[in-house]
Amino acid sequence: MAQPDNLSEFDLIKQYFVRQRAGRATLGIGDDCALLTPSAGKQFAISSDMLVEDRHFFAGADPRKLGHKSLAVNLSDLAAMGARPVAFTLALALPQADRAWLAGFAAGLFALADAHDCELIGGDTTKGPLNICITVFGELAPGQALRRSHAVPGDDIWISGTVGDARLALAGYRMEQSLSAEELASAAVRMHTPTPRVALGHALAENKLAHAAIDISDGLVGDLGHILKASQVGATLDVDALPAGPILALQDTGLRRRFAAAGGDDYELCFTAPAASRAAIAALAITCGTPATRVGCIEAEPGLRLVDANGVALDLRLSSFDHFSD
Ligand code: ADP
Ligand code: MG
């Protein structure tokens, strides 16, 4: 890292986080609070996600990628709710005011923010162990949110994009899995710069095509489990139908199944929808440029049944990620 600099807290905010452009907020950075008015007939969807050094990312991580990921994981929550991004706040603890780090972080952060027309409206800055907390505000029409509790028996289970490459990259970094430099670099893109599925999530909600949704952050099986619990239903999941990431798809069947079903850090959407929505969802996936794959069905019988391509039960002994039990 470069030498620390004698930037004051206020200079730092002004130089790296205040932007010279008109925003959507009624009042942006600079006062004690920002002021934000929802569009007529809309309500806010609000979510926070925190990234902690050595917990969510390695010490010395590329600041530009960190800027991207910090916002991406928050936008992914909006996508899972079906909301359109509007604004966010940034609470930042930094060990030192390092200009190169701040410039990289802000570049990654604002590239993604601008791509989603999401405005930084405030935050807090303090000295301390590196910790990044973003709160994001999105909007949607009342009654359109994709709730975890709304899956019904007979629904298809769908997954956006591909899953498992982020977990494969982690295994590569930990030397648990032998990958070529090219394979690791390619899988690591999914780990460091996830793509929040904002357009797909919003379109599913707006067109009332899906019943329930969640974003896959801790592994599909665990996250789908949250939908099943909240909706008081069960499911059968065809593990061989899961859209494995391109590098994971090259690995052996056992690893492919485990990392696709319970990898984590995927930031894809898992959603449930009635069979009547199939054609519309397939069309939407093309419009949004985000593939969507049918991987199972919601059933009245409680529990999650994992099966292979022939419908034979699989026992993968999976565990999803939990910060307080690992
Ligand atoms: P206060 O003392 O009232 O908490 P601060 O001095 O922390 O206010 O912040 C001054 C202004 O700068 C506020 O509008 C706050 O929202 C904004 N701000 C502080 N840190 C950040 C940051 N990391 N990104 C964006 N805005 C920030
Ligand atoms: Mg403050």
Short mmCIF file of C-alpha atoms and ligand atoms in Angstrom, two decimals:
data_model
loop_
_atom_site.label_atom_id
_atom_site.label_comp_id
_atom_site.label_asym_id
_atom_site.label_seq_id
_atom_site.Cartn_x
_atom_site.Cartn_y
_atom_site.Cartn_z
CA MET A 1 0.00 0.00 0.00
CA ALA A 2 1.10 3.59 -0.62
CA GLN A 3 2.09 5.82 2.26
CA PRO A 4 -0.81 7.18 4.31
CA ASP A 5 -1.74 10.71 3.50
CA ASN A 6 -2.86 13.60 5.67
CA LEU A 7 -6.30 13.87 4.07
CA SER A 8 -8.89 15.14 6.54
CA GLU A 9 -12.15 13.21 6.87
CA PHE A 10 -14.04 16.00 5.09
CA ASP A 11 -11.48 16.35 2.29
CA LEU A 12 -11.65 12.62 1.79
CA ILE A 13 -15.45 12.62 1.46
CA LYS A 14 -15.38 15.64 -0.85
CA GLN A 15 -12.62 14.33 -3.04
CA TYR A 16 -13.71 10.73 -3.45
CA PHE A 17 -17.42 10.51 -2.74
CA VAL A 18 -19.10 13.82 -3.59
CA ARG A 19 -19.85 14.08 -7.30
CA GLN A 20 -20.47 17.12 -9.43
CA ARG A 21 -23.73 16.08 -11.01
CA ALA A 22 -27.40 16.55 -10.39
CA GLY A 23 -28.87 13.61 -8.53
CA ARG A 24 -32.24 12.05 -7.99
CA ALA A 25 -32.24 12.75 -4.23
CA THR A 26 -34.00 15.83 -2.87
CA LEU A 27 -30.87 16.46 -0.77
CA GLY A 28 -27.64 14.52 -1.15
CA ILE A 29 -24.32 14.46 0.73
CA GLY A 30 -23.51 17.38 3.04
CA ASP A 31 -26.16 17.82 5.71
CA ASP A 32 -26.98 15.68 8.73
CA CYS A 33 -29.37 13.57 6.67
CA ALA A 34 -30.11 13.07 2.99
CA LEU A 35 -33.69 13.59 1.83
CA LEU A 36 -35.21 11.09 -0.55
CA THR A 37 -38.73 11.06 -1.99
CA PRO A 38 -40.11 7.92 -3.62
CA SER A 39 -41.67 8.28 -7.08
CA ALA A 40 -45.44 8.67 -7.05
CA GLY A 41 -47.19 5.40 -6.24
CA LYS A 42 -43.98 3.57 -5.24
CA GLN A 43 -42.57 2.35 -1.93
CA PHE A 44 -38.95 1.94 -0.85
CA ALA A 45 -37.24 -1.43 -0.53
CA ILE A 46 -34.25 -0.99 1.84
CA SER A 47 -31.38 -3.34 2.61
CA SER A 48 -27.88 -3.26 4.18
CA ASP A 49 -24.90 -5.51 3.60
CA MET A 50 -21.53 -5.25 5.28
CA LEU A 51 -18.16 -6.45 3.98
CA VAL A 52 -15.48 -7.11 6.59
CA GLU A 53 -11.78 -7.68 5.84
CA ASP A 54 -10.60 -11.28 6.39
CA ARG A 55 -14.21 -12.32 6.64
CA HIS A 56 -15.74 -11.42 3.28
CA PHE A 57 -12.56 -10.55 1.40
CA PHE A 58 -8.83 -11.12 1.75
CA ALA A 59 -6.59 -8.42 3.25
CA GLY A 60 -4.98 -6.47 0.41
CA ALA A 61 -7.93 -7.11 -1.96
CA ASP A 62 -8.03 -4.98 -5.11
CA PRO A 63 -9.91 -1.80 -4.05
CA ARG A 64 -11.67 -1.38 -7.41
CA LYS A 65 -13.15 -4.87 -7.20
CA LEU A 66 -14.04 -4.26 -3.58
CA GLY A 67 -15.91 -1.10 -4.55
CA HIS A 68 -17.84 -3.09 -7.14
CA LYS A 69 -18.62 -6.01 -4.85
CA SER A 70 -19.70 -3.85 -1.89
CA LEU A 71 -22.45 -2.32 -3.97
CA ALA A 72 -23.16 -5.45 -6.06
CA VAL A 73 -24.16 -7.55 -3.05
CA ASN A 74 -26.59 -4.81 -1.99
CA LEU A 75 -28.07 -4.39 -5.48
CA SER A 76 -28.52 -8.16 -5.51
CA ASP A 77 -30.88 -7.85 -2.52
CA LEU A 78 -32.91 -5.25 -4.41
CA ALA A 79 -33.00 -7.59 -7.43
CA ALA A 80 -34.26 -10.43 -5.24
CA MET A 81 -37.10 -8.21 -4.05
CA GLY A 82 -37.88 -7.00 -7.56
CA ALA A 83 -36.99 -3.37 -6.77
CA ARG A 84 -35.35 -0.80 -9.02
CA PRO A 85 -32.22 0.82 -7.46
CA VAL A 86 -32.48 4.51 -6.49
CA ALA A 87 -29.83 5.48 -3.94
CA PHE A 88 -27.37 4.20 -1.35
CA THR A 89 -25.38 5.25 1.70
CA LEU A 90 -21.82 4.17 2.44
CA ALA A 91 -20.40 3.66 5.95
CA LEU A 92 -16.67 3.16 5.68
CA ALA A 93 -14.05 2.31 8.31
CA LEU A 94 -10.53 2.70 6.90
CA PRO A 95 -7.19 2.00 8.58
CA GLN A 96 -5.68 4.98 6.74
CA ALA A 97 -6.57 7.58 4.10
CA ASP A 98 -4.69 5.97 1.22
CA ARG A 99 -5.33 7.95 -1.97
CA ALA A 100 -4.64 5.09 -4.38
CA TRP A 101 -6.94 2.80 -2.43
CA LEU A 102 -9.71 5.43 -2.26
CA ALA A 103 -9.44 6.24 -5.98
CA GLY A 104 -9.68 2.55 -6.92
CA PHE A 105 -12.52 1.86 -4.52
CA ALA A 106 -14.52 4.87 -5.72
CA ALA A 107 -13.94 3.93 -9.37
CA GLY A 108 -15.29 0.39 -8.88
CA LEU A 109 -18.16 1.62 -6.74
CA PHE A 110 -19.32 4.40 -9.08
CA ALA A 111 -18.93 2.35 -12.27
CA LEU A 112 -21.55 -0.07 -10.94
CA ALA A 113 -23.64 2.70 -9.33
CA ASP A 114 -23.82 4.61 -12.61
CA ALA A 115 -24.69 1.46 -14.57
CA HIS A 116 -27.76 1.15 -12.33
CA ASP A 117 -28.46 4.87 -11.96
CA CYS A 118 -28.06 4.52 -8.20
CA GLU A 119 -26.92 7.66 -6.37
CA LEU A 120 -24.63 7.88 -3.30
CA ILE A 121 -26.57 10.16 -0.92
CA GLY A 122 -24.61 9.94 2.34
CA GLY A 123 -22.70 7.81 4.74
CA ASP A 124 -20.13 7.87 7.50
CA THR A 125 -16.34 7.72 7.45
CA THR A 126 -14.13 6.69 10.33
CA LYS A 127 -10.68 5.29 11.03
CA GLY A 128 -10.64 1.60 11.93
CA PRO A 129 -10.16 -1.91 10.56
CA LEU A 130 -11.36 -1.99 6.93
CA ASN A 131 -15.12 -2.43 6.94
CA ILE A 132 -17.59 -1.39 4.26
CA CYS A 133 -21.31 -1.13 4.95
CA ILE A 134 -23.76 -0.03 2.29
CA THR A 135 -27.47 0.58 2.68
CA VAL A 136 -29.36 0.58 -0.56
CA PHE A 137 -32.76 2.10 -1.40
CA GLY A 138 -34.81 0.77 -4.26
CA GLU A 139 -38.40 1.31 -5.27
CA LEU A 140 -41.29 -0.81 -6.42
CA ALA A 141 -45.06 -0.65 -6.60
CA PRO A 142 -46.88 -1.75 -3.43
CA GLY A 143 -47.82 -5.42 -3.66
CA GLN A 144 -45.17 -6.25 -6.26
CA ALA A 145 -42.29 -7.28 -3.98
CA LEU A 146 -41.02 -10.84 -4.51
CA ARG A 147 -41.37 -12.25 -1.00
CA ARG A 148 -39.68 -15.37 0.36
CA SER A 149 -42.98 -16.43 1.83
CA HIS A 150 -45.00 -16.58 -1.37
CA ALA A 151 -43.90 -19.85 -3.03
CA VAL A 152 -46.77 -22.28 -3.64
CA PRO A 153 -46.85 -26.02 -4.43
CA GLY A 154 -46.73 -26.54 -8.18
CA ASP A 155 -44.33 -23.60 -8.75
CA ASP A 156 -41.25 -24.18 -10.87
CA ILE A 157 -37.91 -23.29 -9.26
CA TRP A 158 -35.67 -21.16 -11.47
CA ILE A 159 -32.03 -20.03 -11.23
CA SER A 160 -30.56 -17.06 -13.10
CA GLY A 161 -27.10 -17.17 -14.72
CA THR A 162 -24.70 -19.80 -13.45
CA VAL A 163 -23.65 -20.98 -9.99
CA GLY A 164 -20.56 -22.44 -8.34
CA ASP A 165 -17.62 -20.68 -10.01
CA ALA A 166 -17.17 -18.26 -7.09
CA ARG A 167 -16.92 -21.20 -4.67
CA LEU A 168 -14.56 -22.97 -7.06
CA ALA A 169 -12.28 -19.90 -7.07
CA LEU A 170 -12.23 -19.95 -3.26
CA ALA A 171 -11.23 -23.63 -3.35
CA GLY A 172 -8.51 -22.71 -5.85
CA TYR A 173 -7.13 -19.93 -3.63
CA ARG A 174 -7.17 -22.27 -0.64
CA MET A 175 -5.33 -24.93 -2.69
CA GLU A 176 -8.18 -27.35 -2.02
CA GLN A 177 -8.71 -27.74 -5.72
CA SER A 178 -6.07 -27.74 -8.42
CA LEU A 179 -6.90 -25.27 -11.18
CA SER A 180 -4.81 -23.82 -13.98
CA ALA A 181 -3.96 -20.11 -13.69
CA GLU A 182 -6.47 -19.37 -16.47
CA GLU A 183 -9.22 -21.39 -14.81
CA LEU A 184 -8.65 -19.71 -11.46
CA ALA A 185 -8.59 -16.24 -13.03
CA SER A 186 -11.81 -16.93 -14.89
CA ALA A 187 -13.67 -18.41 -11.90
CA ALA A 188 -12.38 -15.58 -9.68
CA VAL A 189 -14.21 -13.00 -11.79
CA ARG A 190 -17.43 -14.41 -10.34
CA MET A 191 -16.03 -14.19 -6.82
CA HIS A 192 -14.70 -10.62 -7.01
CA THR A 193 -17.12 -8.95 -9.40
CA PRO A 194 -20.56 -10.55 -9.11
CA THR A 195 -23.32 -9.29 -11.40
CA PRO A 196 -26.51 -8.32 -9.57
CA ARG A 197 -29.52 -9.48 -11.62
CA VAL A 198 -31.38 -6.22 -11.25
CA ALA A 199 -33.17 -6.08 -14.62
CA LEU A 200 -34.45 -9.64 -14.36
CA GLY A 201 -35.63 -9.29 -10.76
CA HIS A 202 -37.41 -6.03 -11.45
CA ALA A 203 -39.08 -7.34 -14.61
CA LEU A 204 -40.26 -10.53 -12.84
CA ALA A 205 -41.93 -8.41 -10.16
CA GLU A 206 -43.32 -5.74 -12.46
CA ASN A 207 -44.87 -8.33 -14.79
CA LYS A 208 -46.10 -10.44 -11.84
CA LEU A 209 -44.41 -13.55 -13.25
CA ALA A 210 -42.80 -14.91 -10.08
CA HIS A 211 -44.20 -15.73 -6.65
CA ALA A 212 -41.07 -15.82 -4.46
CA ALA A 213 -37.39 -14.95 -4.84
CA ILE A 214 -34.11 -14.82 -2.94
CA ASP A 215 -30.57 -14.01 -4.04
CA ILE A 216 -28.04 -16.80 -3.63
CA SER A 217 -25.33 -15.54 -1.31
CA ASP A 218 -24.79 -18.42 1.10
CA GLY A 219 -25.34 -21.32 -1.32
CA LEU A 220 -28.45 -22.38 -3.23
CA VAL A 221 -29.60 -25.17 -0.92
CA GLY A 222 -29.46 -22.96 2.17
CA ASP A 223 -31.01 -19.96 0.48
CA LEU A 224 -33.77 -21.98 -1.18
CA GLY A 225 -34.33 -23.41 2.31
CA HIS A 226 -35.26 -19.89 3.46
CA ILE A 227 -37.99 -19.76 0.81
CA LEU A 228 -39.27 -23.22 1.77
CA LYS A 229 -39.39 -22.34 5.45
CA ALA A 230 -41.03 -18.94 4.96
CA SER A 231 -43.58 -20.41 2.52
CA GLN A 232 -44.15 -23.61 4.57
CA VAL A 233 -43.56 -25.82 1.54
CA GLY A 234 -41.01 -28.39 0.33
CA ALA A 235 -39.22 -28.94 -2.97
CA THR A 236 -37.43 -31.33 -5.27
CA LEU A 237 -34.25 -29.97 -6.84
CA ASP A 238 -32.62 -31.58 -9.89
CA VAL A 239 -28.95 -31.05 -9.00
CA ASP A 240 -27.82 -32.06 -12.49
CA ALA A 241 -30.02 -29.35 -14.02
CA LEU A 242 -28.23 -26.61 -12.05
CA PRO A 243 -26.45 -24.23 -14.43
CA ALA A 244 -22.82 -24.75 -13.31
CA GLY A 245 -20.37 -21.94 -14.08
CA PRO A 246 -18.16 -22.60 -17.11
CA ILE A 247 -15.08 -23.53 -15.05
CA LEU A 248 -17.02 -25.64 -12.57
CA ALA A 249 -18.64 -27.46 -15.51
CA LEU A 250 -15.15 -28.81 -16.38
CA GLN A 251 -14.71 -30.46 -12.94
CA ASP A 252 -15.78 -33.93 -11.85
CA THR A 253 -19.45 -34.69 -11.16
CA GLY A 254 -19.16 -34.80 -7.36
CA LEU A 255 -17.52 -31.37 -7.10
CA ARG A 256 -19.81 -29.89 -9.72
CA ARG A 257 -22.88 -31.03 -7.82
CA ARG A 258 -21.63 -29.83 -4.43
CA PHE A 259 -20.42 -26.39 -5.52
CA ALA A 260 -23.45 -25.73 -7.74
CA ALA A 261 -25.88 -26.76 -5.00
CA ALA A 262 -24.13 -25.12 -2.06
CA GLY A 263 -21.30 -22.92 -3.27
CA GLY A 264 -22.07 -19.44 -2.06
CA ASP A 265 -21.13 -15.94 -3.25
CA ASP A 266 -23.06 -16.53 -6.50
CA TYR A 267 -25.42 -13.53 -6.34
CA GLU A 268 -27.79 -15.21 -8.75
CA LEU A 269 -31.55 -15.18 -8.24
CA CYS A 270 -33.47 -18.26 -7.17
CA PHE A 271 -37.16 -17.68 -7.81
CA THR A 272 -40.36 -19.67 -7.96
CA ALA A 273 -43.06 -19.14 -10.57
CA PRO A 274 -46.20 -20.90 -11.80
CA ALA A 275 -45.90 -23.08 -14.91
CA ALA A 276 -48.09 -20.54 -16.73
CA SER A 277 -45.15 -18.07 -16.56
CA ARG A 278 -42.66 -20.34 -18.35
CA ALA A 279 -42.81 -18.82 -21.82
CA ALA A 280 -42.85 -15.25 -20.49
CA ILE A 281 -39.85 -15.92 -18.22
CA ALA A 282 -37.90 -17.47 -21.10
CA ALA A 283 -38.63 -14.37 -23.19
CA LEU A 284 -37.68 -12.05 -20.32
CA ALA A 285 -34.39 -13.87 -19.82
CA ILE A 286 -33.50 -13.04 -23.42
CA THR A 287 -34.60 -9.40 -23.10
CA CYS A 288 -32.57 -8.99 -19.90
CA GLY A 289 -29.54 -10.86 -21.27
CA THR A 290 -29.62 -13.12 -18.19
CA PRO A 291 -30.20 -16.85 -18.75
CA ALA A 292 -32.80 -18.51 -16.54
CA THR A 293 -32.92 -22.26 -15.97
CA ARG A 294 -35.67 -24.43 -14.47
CA VAL A 295 -34.15 -26.65 -11.80
CA GLY A 296 -36.97 -28.11 -9.73
CA CYS A 297 -40.44 -27.73 -8.30
CA ILE A 298 -42.15 -26.60 -5.14
CA GLU A 299 -44.19 -29.27 -3.38
CA ALA A 300 -46.58 -29.43 -0.43
CA GLU A 301 -44.47 -32.08 1.34
CA PRO A 302 -41.96 -30.32 3.63
CA GLY A 303 -38.20 -30.79 3.14
CA LEU A 304 -35.79 -30.44 0.23
CA ARG A 305 -35.21 -33.52 -1.92
CA LEU A 306 -32.07 -33.47 -4.07
CA VAL A 307 -32.18 -35.75 -7.12
CA ASP A 308 -29.94 -36.48 -10.11
CA ALA A 309 -30.89 -36.23 -13.78
CA ASN A 310 -32.74 -39.58 -13.53
CA GLY A 311 -34.73 -38.51 -10.49
CA VAL A 312 -32.67 -40.71 -8.15
CA ALA A 313 -32.17 -39.28 -4.64
CA LEU A 314 -28.72 -37.79 -3.93
CA ASP A 315 -27.09 -37.48 -0.52
CA LEU A 316 -24.55 -34.67 -0.96
CA ARG A 317 -24.07 -33.86 2.74
CA LEU A 318 -24.14 -30.17 2.03
CA SER A 319 -23.95 -27.37 4.51
CA SER A 320 -24.70 -23.77 3.74
CA PHE A 321 -22.60 -20.93 5.02
CA ASP A 322 -23.31 -19.52 8.47
CA HIS A 323 -21.02 -16.88 10.01
CA PHE A 324 -21.56 -18.12 13.56
CA SER A 325 -21.26 -21.87 13.08
CA ASP A 326 -18.11 -22.34 11.01
P1 ADP B 1 -22.31 13.69 10.95
O1 ADP B 1 -21.21 14.23 11.78
O2 ADP B 1 -23.59 14.42 11.01
O3 ADP B 1 -22.44 12.20 11.06
P2 ADP B 1 -20.45 13.50 8.89
O4 ADP B 1 -19.48 14.54 9.24
O5 ADP B 1 -20.17 12.08 9.26
O6 ADP B 1 -21.85 13.94 9.44
O7 ADP B 1 -20.70 13.53 7.33
C1 ADP B 1 -20.85 14.73 6.62
C2 ADP B 1 -21.64 14.43 5.38
O8 ADP B 1 -20.91 13.56 4.55
C3 ADP B 1 -22.99 13.77 5.65
O9 ADP B 1 -23.92 14.26 4.71
C4 ADP B 1 -22.69 12.32 5.41
O10 ADP B 1 -23.86 11.64 4.97
C5 ADP B 1 -21.65 12.38 4.31
N1 ADP B 1 -20.70 11.24 4.32
C6 ADP B 1 -19.85 10.87 5.30
N2 ADP B 1 -19.12 9.81 4.93
C7 ADP B 1 -19.52 9.49 3.67
C8 ADP B 1 -19.15 8.51 2.74
N3 ADP B 1 -18.22 7.55 3.01
N4 ADP B 1 -19.78 8.48 1.55
C9 ADP B 1 -20.73 9.38 1.28
N5 ADP B 1 -21.12 10.36 2.10
C10 ADP B 1 -20.52 10.42 3.28
MG MG B 2 -21.32 10.90 10.67
#
